Amino acid sequence: MILTLAGGVGAARMLAGLMQVVPHDELTAVVNVGDDLELHGLRISPDLDTITYTLAGAINPETGWGLVDESWQARTMLEQYGGVSWFGLGDRDLGTHLYRTQRLSEGADLATVTAEITEAWGLGVRLLPVTCDALRTRVTLAADDPSTSEFPCLSAGSEISFQEYFVQRHHGVPVSSIRFAGAENARPTEGVLEAIATATTIVIAPSNPLVSIDPVLVVPGVNDAVISRRDQVVAVSPIVAGSALKGPADRLMRELGHEPTVVGVARIYRDIAATLVIDEADVASAAAVEAEGMRCVVTPTVMDTPERAAALARVVIGAQS
Amino acid sequence: MILTLAGGVGAARMLAGLMQVVPHDELTAVVNVGDDLELHGLRISPDLDTITYTLAGAINPETGWGLVDESWQARTMLEQYGGVSWFGLGDRDLGTHLYRTQRLSEGADLATVTAEITEAWGLGVRLLPVTCDALRTRVTLAADDPSTSEFPCLSAGSEISFQEYFVQRHHGVPVSSIRFAGAENARPTEGVLEAIATATTIVIAPSNPLVSIDPVLVVPGVNDAVISRRDQVVAVSPIVAGSALKGPADRLMRELGHEPTVVGVARIYRDIAATLVIDEADVASAAAVEAEGMRCVVTPTVMDTPERAAALARVVIGAQS
């Protein structure tokens, strides 16, 4: 069984690549829930949904999130009321959130609801939210953020939710720290520690190390379990030539004291992963990565076509030490 | 100011008639919230919405509830998941529930949110939920209700929510009693008692007396306030020739020991209303209504066109003793 530690878009593409080269029932992903939010009374799990929709072939190809063939009638009405509309909820996507919220209110846990949702989409891949308990990524601003027509001014030192940072403020404000509220009391979802212990390979997807992978590792027991499998852990760098392909990983790394390079990524992962896969664009840094104590595998990592995602998946599976 | 005690569809039509003959800012409605429900985490207020959409000219003319030009993408997705889909939530309508739920979660009360929603629709009529506190109509079944593909079997004596009775089971099962959970602790919304005290006419809309008007009167202080204005209270019979125009009012009246006629309606309202308006079809019962101690006004009451609704409104306004 191949286990993937997963955030959102980058992990979804990695998993879509793995699906092409590994039987689906041999794939498990442990997914970040630190990005989850409650909005309009609904429970929204962006990373779980991005992965589900992507693997189902139903992702909106233009945005990389949400559903294809989407309509926006609810949002238009919400805007007519002057309501909160910065978090884009399409009508079809709302069906997912309505279902999840209803089932949680009936007492089902997030893992059960996730299994029901993925089964309805016909996914053979197993998605495990890393925890069914509340764990929320919170971001502290390093500078004042002036108000816009969409949101009020915030002063440096203010703490906001991940989605307020990421979506509402378009990750456009510098950050001084990140915190995972509730992490100390979060329990790993049933099956997570066993999956880590028994996987033939553990892939750390090219997700943001600080806000996608760290909130997976921070759940008590997970980091230690991964460390004990270090030889089987293959991380894929989300940084290519000093930049994130998507999102603010490079800026966040710099703001929080990390070098926004594959060497910086190696320093983050070297204790838990024996191998780092980096892009050909960073071939000159391979020796520096190895100097950090990791095996370094150089290959094209940009998954801009299904074929390239499959090729990367093959390399990742073959890369463990 | 003309005050209307209001349920859903019948009240909405009565108010639409009154809007044609009274300046909008002289119209207030005190609206039932016993039908409200929480579903999928959303707070839904069917009577408030039916009135709002009707007065805004946006009601779905085919169903009498929900919005015109509606789409059903969220519901289709919910059905794909096997989720709860018996309560029809259209995509546009969802925008209203998302807004209401968000604002309530921010600490706004239902009256404030209702004012915001009606203002967004440009209504000049003031809608006051009778209470901002939780008050829920509960129905006890008089007989076993066999299971269907949509819901499980319930035995006689089971208590269900109003919408489980009305929508999920299509009000197709006999009822032994009705209860308004939370009524004893519900406080009238600010402005309700004052509106009752100062209205020139109080109209009891042709809504269901037992499940639309009773949960308005049951809020502590409301019934006494209406009684003290009895001479100014004009009730419009929802029963025409022994039947309800819409919904189960006739059956419910019979099941709960009331005569399902205008005389039965008079017996329900005689303590709080001096005048009962009945349809021409019931002209033969006018004397029997007066024998119950109410003035009886006979006029066409079926509001199947805007003109007939306006004509009824004129009679109602002129009918007080």
XYZ file of C-alpha atoms in Angstrom:
642
model
C 0.000 0.000 0.000
C 1.291 3.440 -0.961
C 0.470 6.103 1.604
C 0.458 9.790 0.700
C 0.552 12.650 3.178
C -1.618 15.192 1.417
C -2.687 18.804 1.242
C -4.847 20.084 -1.616
C -4.041 20.754 -5.265
C -0.455 19.441 -5.393
C -1.429 16.295 -3.510
C -4.455 15.766 -5.741
C -2.230 15.818 -8.814
C 0.294 13.490 -7.174
C -2.485 11.050 -6.294
C -3.940 11.293 -9.804
C -0.473 10.290 -11.053
C -0.215 7.416 -8.579
C -3.675 6.185 -9.637
C -2.288 5.614 -13.116
C 0.523 3.355 -11.957
C -0.779 1.643 -8.775
C -4.050 -0.307 -8.286
C -6.510 2.138 -6.725
C -7.202 -0.041 -3.697
C -3.511 0.088 -2.827
C -3.591 3.865 -2.435
C -4.326 5.671 0.810
C -4.006 9.373 1.526
C -3.852 10.992 4.943
C -5.279 14.431 4.351
C -4.856 17.798 6.020
C -7.940 19.227 7.733
C -6.315 22.384 9.118
C -7.826 24.320 6.209
C -11.362 23.256 7.144
C -13.848 25.934 8.060
C -17.387 26.539 9.187
C -19.171 29.067 7.013
C -22.903 29.777 6.825
C -23.320 26.870 9.261
C -21.718 24.485 6.787
C -18.640 22.376 7.392
C -16.240 22.762 4.501
C -13.161 20.538 3.991
C -11.291 22.101 1.070
C -8.371 19.658 0.820
C -10.553 16.552 1.047
C -12.881 17.972 -1.596
C -10.100 19.084 -3.943
C -8.623 15.593 -3.849
C -12.009 13.890 -4.243
C -13.110 16.053 -7.149
C -9.722 15.747 -8.860
C -9.542 11.968 -8.572
C -13.168 11.721 -9.752
C -12.285 13.740 -12.842
C -14.791 16.368 -11.727
C -12.489 19.191 -10.654
C -12.965 22.571 -12.261
C -9.937 22.609 -14.586
C -9.803 26.411 -14.704
C -9.592 27.041 -10.964
C -8.065 23.790 -9.664
C -10.748 23.764 -6.948
C -14.487 23.273 -6.976
C -16.520 21.311 -9.483
C -16.685 21.384 -13.249
C -19.993 22.497 -14.824
C -20.639 24.586 -11.739
C -23.336 27.246 -11.327
C -23.385 30.112 -8.846
C -27.027 30.858 -8.104
C -26.700 30.567 -4.320
C -23.672 32.841 -4.333
C -25.440 35.440 -6.470
C -28.306 35.486 -3.991
C -25.893 35.684 -1.077
C -24.265 38.694 -2.714
C -27.683 40.290 -3.175
C -28.069 40.092 0.612
C -24.600 41.533 1.168
C -23.554 38.266 2.794
C -20.163 36.666 3.187
C -19.218 35.599 -0.323
C -15.413 35.623 -0.444
C -15.285 31.859 -0.108
C -16.565 30.561 -3.443
C -19.334 28.042 -2.926
C -20.796 26.785 -6.182
C -24.231 25.217 -6.255
C -22.983 21.677 -6.964
C -20.189 22.039 -4.425
C -22.786 23.131 -1.866
C -24.387 19.706 -2.212
C -21.181 18.210 -0.800
C -21.107 20.620 2.135
C -24.807 20.144 2.862
C -24.316 16.379 2.914
C -21.208 16.543 5.101
C -22.788 18.952 7.568
C -25.983 16.924 7.834
C -24.097 13.676 8.448
C -21.802 15.274 11.041
C -24.872 16.696 12.802
C -26.261 13.158 12.917
C -23.130 12.024 14.753
C -21.074 10.518 11.927
C -17.387 11.404 12.138
C -15.469 13.107 9.337
C -13.737 9.867 8.291
C -17.083 8.101 7.852
C -18.569 10.986 5.897
C -15.444 11.209 3.743
C -15.720 7.494 2.954
C -19.363 7.980 1.976
C -18.539 10.927 -0.265
C -15.633 9.216 -2.000
C -17.734 6.077 -2.495
C -20.496 8.135 -4.103
C -17.896 9.446 -6.541
C -16.706 5.912 -7.201
C -13.163 6.479 -5.934
C -11.220 3.344 -5.117
C -8.587 5.393 -3.297
C -8.961 5.611 0.495
C -8.924 9.171 1.895
C -8.390 9.516 5.633
C -8.719 12.939 7.209
C -5.697 12.955 9.519
C -8.020 13.578 12.455
C -11.773 13.728 12.975
C -11.238 16.227 15.781
C -11.173 19.987 15.344
C -7.736 21.136 14.201
C -7.543 24.560 12.620
C -4.593 26.316 11.044
C -4.311 29.901 12.318
C -2.061 32.556 10.848
C -0.578 35.580 12.618
C 0.082 38.628 10.455
C 3.576 40.136 10.408
C 2.396 43.523 9.162
C -0.673 45.715 9.085
C -3.056 44.692 6.317
C -5.037 47.668 5.026
C -8.749 47.324 4.551
C -10.298 46.785 1.140
C -13.859 46.737 -0.060
C -13.892 43.050 0.899
C -12.467 43.067 4.419
C -11.532 45.364 7.291
C -8.019 46.484 8.232
C -6.059 44.117 10.438
C -3.028 45.178 12.444
C 0.239 43.267 12.717
C -0.079 40.526 15.322
C -3.696 39.750 14.448
C -4.490 36.069 14.120
C -6.850 34.893 11.403
C -8.042 31.569 10.096
C -6.200 29.907 7.258
C -8.952 30.616 4.728
C -9.166 34.263 5.769
C -5.465 34.412 4.951
C -5.482 32.197 1.890
C -8.745 32.971 0.122
C -10.121 36.190 1.581
C -6.775 38.011 1.608
C -5.349 36.064 -1.357
C -2.311 35.111 0.832
C -1.130 38.652 0.162
C -0.029 39.698 3.631
C 3.227 38.652 5.383
C 2.961 36.110 8.173
C 4.904 35.936 11.443
C 3.716 32.571 12.743
C 1.416 29.636 12.138
C -0.424 27.711 14.815
C -2.570 24.574 14.668
C -5.374 25.216 17.128
C -6.679 22.046 18.740
C -3.729 19.949 17.609
C -2.684 18.887 21.105
C -6.052 17.224 21.702
C -6.544 15.843 18.207
C -6.481 12.075 17.846
C -5.330 10.431 14.618
C -8.216 8.970 12.647
C -8.548 5.210 13.078
C -6.298 3.562 10.523
C -3.861 6.456 10.115
C -1.081 5.155 12.372
C -1.542 1.615 11.053
C -1.341 2.867 7.472
C 1.880 4.715 8.265
C 3.301 1.626 9.966
C 2.464 -0.766 7.118
C 2.853 1.293 3.923
C 5.490 0.065 1.496
C 6.154 3.676 0.544
C 5.104 6.902 2.242
C 4.917 9.817 -0.171
C 4.957 13.378 1.096
C 3.079 15.131 -1.688
C 4.393 18.403 -3.145
C 2.062 20.334 -0.863
C 2.960 23.336 1.252
C 5.247 21.962 4.020
C 4.188 24.617 6.531
C 0.408 24.771 6.117
C -0.502 21.458 4.460
C 1.969 18.805 5.646
C 2.873 20.232 9.067
C -0.784 20.138 10.284
C -0.827 16.440 9.312
C 2.391 15.699 11.198
C 1.355 17.716 14.233
C -1.464 15.331 15.179
C -0.079 13.461 18.201
C 1.552 10.210 17.159
C 1.783 10.944 13.442
C 5.219 12.570 13.337
C 6.774 9.795 15.430
C 5.118 7.139 13.294
C 6.500 8.726 10.126
C 9.993 9.094 11.617
C 10.028 5.381 12.408
C 9.431 4.709 8.687
C 11.989 7.299 7.520
C 13.680 4.939 5.066
C 10.377 4.422 3.261
C 9.460 8.102 3.157
C 9.861 9.959 -0.155
C 9.105 13.677 -0.143
C 8.454 15.585 -3.358
C 9.632 19.182 -3.254
C 6.847 21.755 -3.743
C 9.558 24.310 -4.500
C 10.907 24.381 -8.047
C 13.684 26.828 -8.859
C 12.968 28.852 -5.753
C 9.237 29.220 -6.310
C 6.031 27.422 -5.415
C 4.154 26.213 -8.483
C 0.953 27.332 -6.804
C 0.185 29.194 -3.625
C 2.418 30.976 -1.153
C 4.802 28.184 -0.065
C 7.914 30.099 -1.121
C 6.867 33.330 0.570
C 5.714 31.560 3.723
C 9.000 29.659 3.930
C 10.965 32.893 3.679
C 8.751 34.745 6.139
C 9.056 31.952 8.683
C 12.834 31.633 8.468
C 13.245 28.870 5.911
C 15.279 29.100 2.724
C 12.723 28.923 -0.124
C 14.734 26.360 -2.069
C 14.931 22.595 -2.326
C 17.668 22.786 0.321
C 15.222 24.570 2.627
C 12.697 21.830 1.912
C 15.336 19.208 2.708
C 16.002 20.863 6.074
C 12.270 20.705 6.880
C 11.909 17.051 5.907
C 15.284 15.458 6.625
C 14.245 14.052 10.011
C 11.197 12.260 8.653
C 12.109 11.396 5.058
C 15.139 9.577 3.646
C 14.564 10.761 0.092
C 13.747 14.079 -1.562
C 12.567 14.262 -5.145
C 13.485 17.569 -6.776
C 12.883 19.010 -10.204
C 15.466 19.018 -12.960
C 15.518 22.800 -12.670
C 17.192 22.307 -9.292
C 19.750 19.715 -10.378
C 22.547 22.022 -9.254
C 21.224 21.756 -5.685
C 21.224 17.962 -5.575
C 24.544 17.769 -3.763
C 23.408 20.359 -1.240
C 20.261 18.330 -0.592
C 22.373 15.226 -0.031
C 24.597 17.237 2.303
C 21.498 17.701 4.462
C 21.350 13.936 4.910
C 18.745 12.998 2.310
C 19.016 10.957 -0.849
C 18.191 13.217 -3.736
C 16.330 12.106 -6.856
C 16.176 14.519 -9.776
C 13.292 14.231 -12.244
C 10.658 16.428 -13.901
C 8.187 17.213 -11.092
C 5.798 19.642 -12.779
C 2.547 17.668 -13.192
C 1.006 19.739 -15.954
C -0.249 16.715 -17.879
C -1.542 13.288 -16.728
C 1.446 11.669 -18.424
C 3.917 13.765 -16.458
C 2.039 13.070 -13.229
C 2.242 9.325 -13.959
C 5.938 9.575 -14.782
C 6.611 11.381 -11.514
C 4.568 8.758 -9.655
C 6.708 5.991 -11.131
C 9.882 7.756 -10.033
C 8.509 8.393 -6.539
C 7.517 4.761 -6.040
C 10.929 3.615 -7.198
C 12.823 6.222 -5.220
C 12.808 4.914 -1.688
C 16.154 4.033 -0.225
C -51.073 50.420 10.741
C -52.618 47.138 9.671
C -51.191 44.146 11.517
C -51.508 40.638 10.123
C -50.972 37.444 12.098
C -49.424 35.230 9.486
C -48.509 31.706 8.513
C -47.227 30.878 5.040
C -48.992 30.729 1.675
C -52.470 31.987 2.714
C -50.943 34.837 4.683
C -48.617 35.722 1.836
C -51.596 36.087 -0.508
C -53.532 38.099 2.069
C -50.570 40.441 2.491
C -50.136 40.731 -1.262
C -53.771 41.838 -1.383
C -53.303 44.316 1.454
C -50.235 45.760 -0.307
C -52.482 46.793 -3.166
C -54.828 48.819 -0.961
C -52.687 50.074 1.944
C -49.366 51.994 1.801
C -46.642 49.405 2.293
C -45.110 51.131 5.296
C -48.434 50.811 7.089
C -48.315 47.023 6.898
C -46.782 44.782 9.539
C -46.972 41.020 9.782
C -46.225 38.919 12.839
C -45.084 35.633 11.392
C -45.107 32.049 12.612
C -41.713 30.452 13.226
C -42.970 27.103 14.513
C -42.329 25.618 11.066
C -38.662 26.609 11.158
C -36.067 23.889 10.975
C -32.366 23.203 10.996
C -31.297 21.022 8.093
C -27.771 20.422 6.816
C -26.648 22.949 9.433
C -28.800 25.645 7.850
C -31.570 27.588 9.564
C -34.660 27.579 7.397
C -37.705 29.784 8.063
C -40.341 28.627 5.561
C -43.157 31.023 6.458
C -40.933 34.106 6.540
C -39.440 33.125 3.195
C -42.759 32.304 1.543
C -44.091 35.718 2.527
C -40.905 37.523 1.491
C -40.661 35.817 -1.884
C -44.401 36.301 -2.554
C -44.404 39.999 -1.694
C -41.223 40.479 -3.752
C -42.957 38.923 -6.750
C -40.297 36.201 -6.746
C -42.270 33.219 -5.508
C -42.320 30.100 -7.651
C -45.865 30.342 -9.054
C -46.104 26.602 -9.656
C -45.309 25.425 -6.144
C -46.364 28.415 -4.021
C -43.049 28.115 -2.160
C -39.437 28.675 -3.134
C -38.128 31.016 -5.776
C -38.971 31.487 -9.408
C -36.242 30.667 -11.962
C -34.841 28.181 -9.508
C -32.191 25.551 -10.226
C -31.538 22.358 -8.281
C -27.839 21.594 -8.674
C -27.125 21.319 -4.940
C -30.092 19.005 -4.459
C -29.005 16.784 -7.345
C -25.591 16.450 -5.762
C -27.131 15.769 -2.360
C -29.201 12.979 -3.923
C -26.055 11.565 -5.506
C -24.660 11.218 -1.983
C -27.884 9.630 -0.717
C -28.382 12.609 1.568
C -31.524 14.082 3.101
C -33.356 15.608 0.156
C -37.034 15.526 1.065
C -37.012 19.229 1.946
C -36.650 20.992 -1.369
C -33.786 23.470 -1.264
C -33.243 25.213 -4.568
C -29.924 26.848 -5.350
C -31.242 30.430 -5.177
C -33.249 29.658 -2.058
C -30.075 28.257 -0.486
C -28.576 31.720 -0.753
C -31.232 32.947 1.681
C -30.568 30.138 4.154
C -26.798 30.582 3.903
C -27.190 34.290 4.627
C -29.597 33.748 7.536
C -27.451 31.040 9.100
C -24.273 33.074 8.776
C -25.847 36.156 10.351
C -27.400 34.162 13.203
C -23.998 32.565 13.854
C -22.564 36.071 14.096
C -25.051 36.880 16.849
C -27.754 38.726 14.931
C -31.267 37.740 15.988
C -33.904 36.433 13.601
C -35.780 39.740 13.530
C -32.646 41.611 12.471
C -31.804 39.074 9.799
C -35.391 39.104 8.549
C -35.264 42.883 8.256
C -32.025 42.621 6.274
C -33.481 40.011 3.938
C -36.707 41.899 3.310
C -34.770 45.115 2.731
C -32.583 43.352 0.156
C -35.770 42.366 -1.645
C -37.022 45.931 -1.446
C -40.100 45.128 0.632
C -41.690 48.058 2.385
C -43.783 45.734 4.535
C -42.407 44.970 8.003
C -42.137 41.261 8.832
C -41.641 40.379 12.481
C -40.977 36.772 13.412
C -43.264 36.378 16.425
C -40.248 35.366 18.493
C -36.492 35.230 17.976
C -36.301 32.346 20.437
C -36.559 28.680 19.502
C -40.203 27.648 19.161
C -40.869 24.458 17.217
C -44.177 22.900 16.256
C -44.177 19.166 17.040
C -46.797 16.715 15.859
C -47.810 13.432 17.514
C -49.086 10.715 15.199
C -52.490 9.157 15.871
C -51.756 6.010 13.892
C -48.871 3.916 12.679
C -47.303 5.344 9.548
C -45.801 2.628 7.363
C -42.348 3.106 5.946
C -41.778 4.162 2.367
C -38.672 4.457 0.272
C -38.328 7.968 1.704
C -38.743 7.433 5.441
C -38.906 4.713 8.084
C -42.046 3.397 9.774
C -43.299 5.400 12.738
C -45.687 4.012 15.327
C -48.728 5.796 16.734
C -47.672 8.158 19.505
C -44.400 9.108 17.827
C -43.647 12.811 17.829
C -42.073 14.400 14.767
C -41.221 17.899 13.671
C -43.737 19.911 11.698
C -41.786 19.631 8.460
C -41.355 15.880 8.861
C -45.149 15.778 9.058
C -45.927 18.402 6.458
C -43.271 17.948 3.784
C -41.599 14.581 4.341
C -44.874 12.699 5.013
C -47.009 15.026 2.857
C -49.323 15.607 5.885
C -50.729 12.182 5.058
C -50.845 10.627 8.523
C -53.493 11.365 11.207
C -52.439 13.484 14.157
C -53.419 13.151 17.810
C -51.854 16.312 19.207
C -49.735 19.346 18.440
C -47.197 20.911 20.771
C -45.112 24.066 20.505
C -41.777 23.128 22.013
C -40.020 26.060 23.636
C -43.133 28.253 23.670
C -43.159 28.772 27.431
C -39.725 30.405 27.329
C -40.168 32.280 24.060
C -40.237 36.050 24.258
C -42.180 38.126 21.729
C -39.908 39.904 19.295
C -39.385 43.561 20.148
C -42.213 45.508 18.559
C -44.738 42.665 18.408
C -46.773 43.589 21.495
C -46.615 47.277 20.621
C -47.802 46.548 17.088
C -50.731 44.543 18.436
C -51.564 47.321 20.873
C -51.495 50.107 18.290
C -52.765 48.516 15.059
C -55.937 50.028 13.630
C -56.908 46.579 12.378
C -55.491 43.177 13.252
C -56.020 40.650 10.489
C -55.805 36.933 11.196
C -54.772 35.648 7.807
C -56.499 32.611 6.286
C -53.667 30.401 7.558
C -54.031 27.113 9.383
C -55.451 28.029 12.826
C -53.804 25.068 14.564
C -50.292 25.038 13.125
C -49.806 28.575 11.766
C -51.807 30.984 13.956
C -51.774 29.065 17.250
C -47.933 29.054 17.436
C -48.083 32.845 17.030
C -50.662 33.259 19.799
C -48.870 30.850 22.126
C -45.860 33.116 22.604
C -46.334 34.510 26.131
C -48.129 37.848 26.026
C -49.371 37.645 22.447
C -52.739 35.988 23.034
C -53.621 38.408 25.848
C -52.544 41.363 23.749
C -54.757 40.226 20.873
C -57.726 39.575 23.190
C -57.477 43.120 24.482
C -57.889 44.349 20.876
C -60.702 41.880 20.066
C -62.974 44.536 18.530
C -60.250 45.382 15.995
C -59.474 41.770 15.115
C -60.781 40.411 11.810
C -60.140 36.744 11.082
C -60.403 35.326 7.569
C -61.576 31.721 7.469
C -59.083 29.319 5.899
C -61.939 26.823 5.541
C -64.185 27.250 2.503
C -67.135 24.886 2.110
C -65.647 22.438 4.586
C -62.205 22.240 3.018
C -58.867 23.949 3.277
C -57.847 25.643 0.036
C -54.326 24.351 0.609
C -52.770 22.050 3.153
C -54.296 19.886 5.852
C -56.244 22.458 7.925
C -59.568 20.649 7.483
C -58.180 17.242 8.355
C -56.173 18.553 11.291
C -59.243 20.344 12.653
C -61.276 17.149 12.475
C -58.530 15.004 13.977
C -58.063 17.398 16.866
C -61.767 17.668 17.725
C -62.771 20.760 15.790
C -65.594 20.953 13.271
C -63.893 21.580 9.899
C -66.300 24.356 8.936
C -66.503 28.117 9.291
C -68.414 27.492 12.517
C -65.490 25.436 13.799
C -63.196 28.304 12.832
C -65.479 30.730 14.688
C -65.237 28.602 17.829
C -61.433 28.718 17.611
C -61.272 32.490 17.114
C -64.298 33.918 18.944
C -62.344 34.813 22.101
C -59.755 36.836 20.223
C -61.590 38.199 17.168
C -64.855 40.127 16.902
C -65.280 39.478 13.169
C -64.981 36.442 10.926
C -64.840 36.811 7.166
C -66.206 33.739 5.380
C -66.574 32.819 1.753
C -69.805 33.141 -0.192
C -69.842 29.361 -0.442
C -70.538 29.332 3.303
C -73.253 32.000 3.326
C -75.679 29.487 4.806
C -73.446 29.259 7.894
C -73.347 33.011 8.546
C -76.052 32.872 11.186
C -74.337 29.966 12.914
C -71.080 31.963 12.987
C -72.920 34.915 14.535
C -74.466 32.534 17.053
C -70.911 31.858 18.219
C -70.614 35.515 19.148
C -68.746 36.850 16.103
C -69.827 39.316 13.470
C -69.843 37.501 10.164
C -68.872 39.085 6.861
C -69.554 37.128 3.683
C -67.415 37.832 0.610
C -65.380 35.939 -1.994
C -62.263 34.833 -0.107
C -60.463 32.708 -2.679
C -57.399 34.770 -3.663
C -56.692 33.153 -7.011
C -55.938 36.459 -8.741
C -54.315 39.688 -7.510
C -57.630 41.479 -8.100
C -59.528 39.075 -5.856
C -56.828 39.352 -3.185
C -57.150 43.158 -3.297
C -60.932 42.952 -3.132
C -60.731 40.674 -0.094
C -58.217 43.045 1.495
C -60.631 45.958 1.078
C -63.426 43.997 2.736
C -61.170 42.893 5.589
C -59.993 46.429 6.324
C -63.565 47.664 6.319
C -64.913 44.768 8.333
C -63.933 45.567 11.876
C -66.730 46.109 14.325
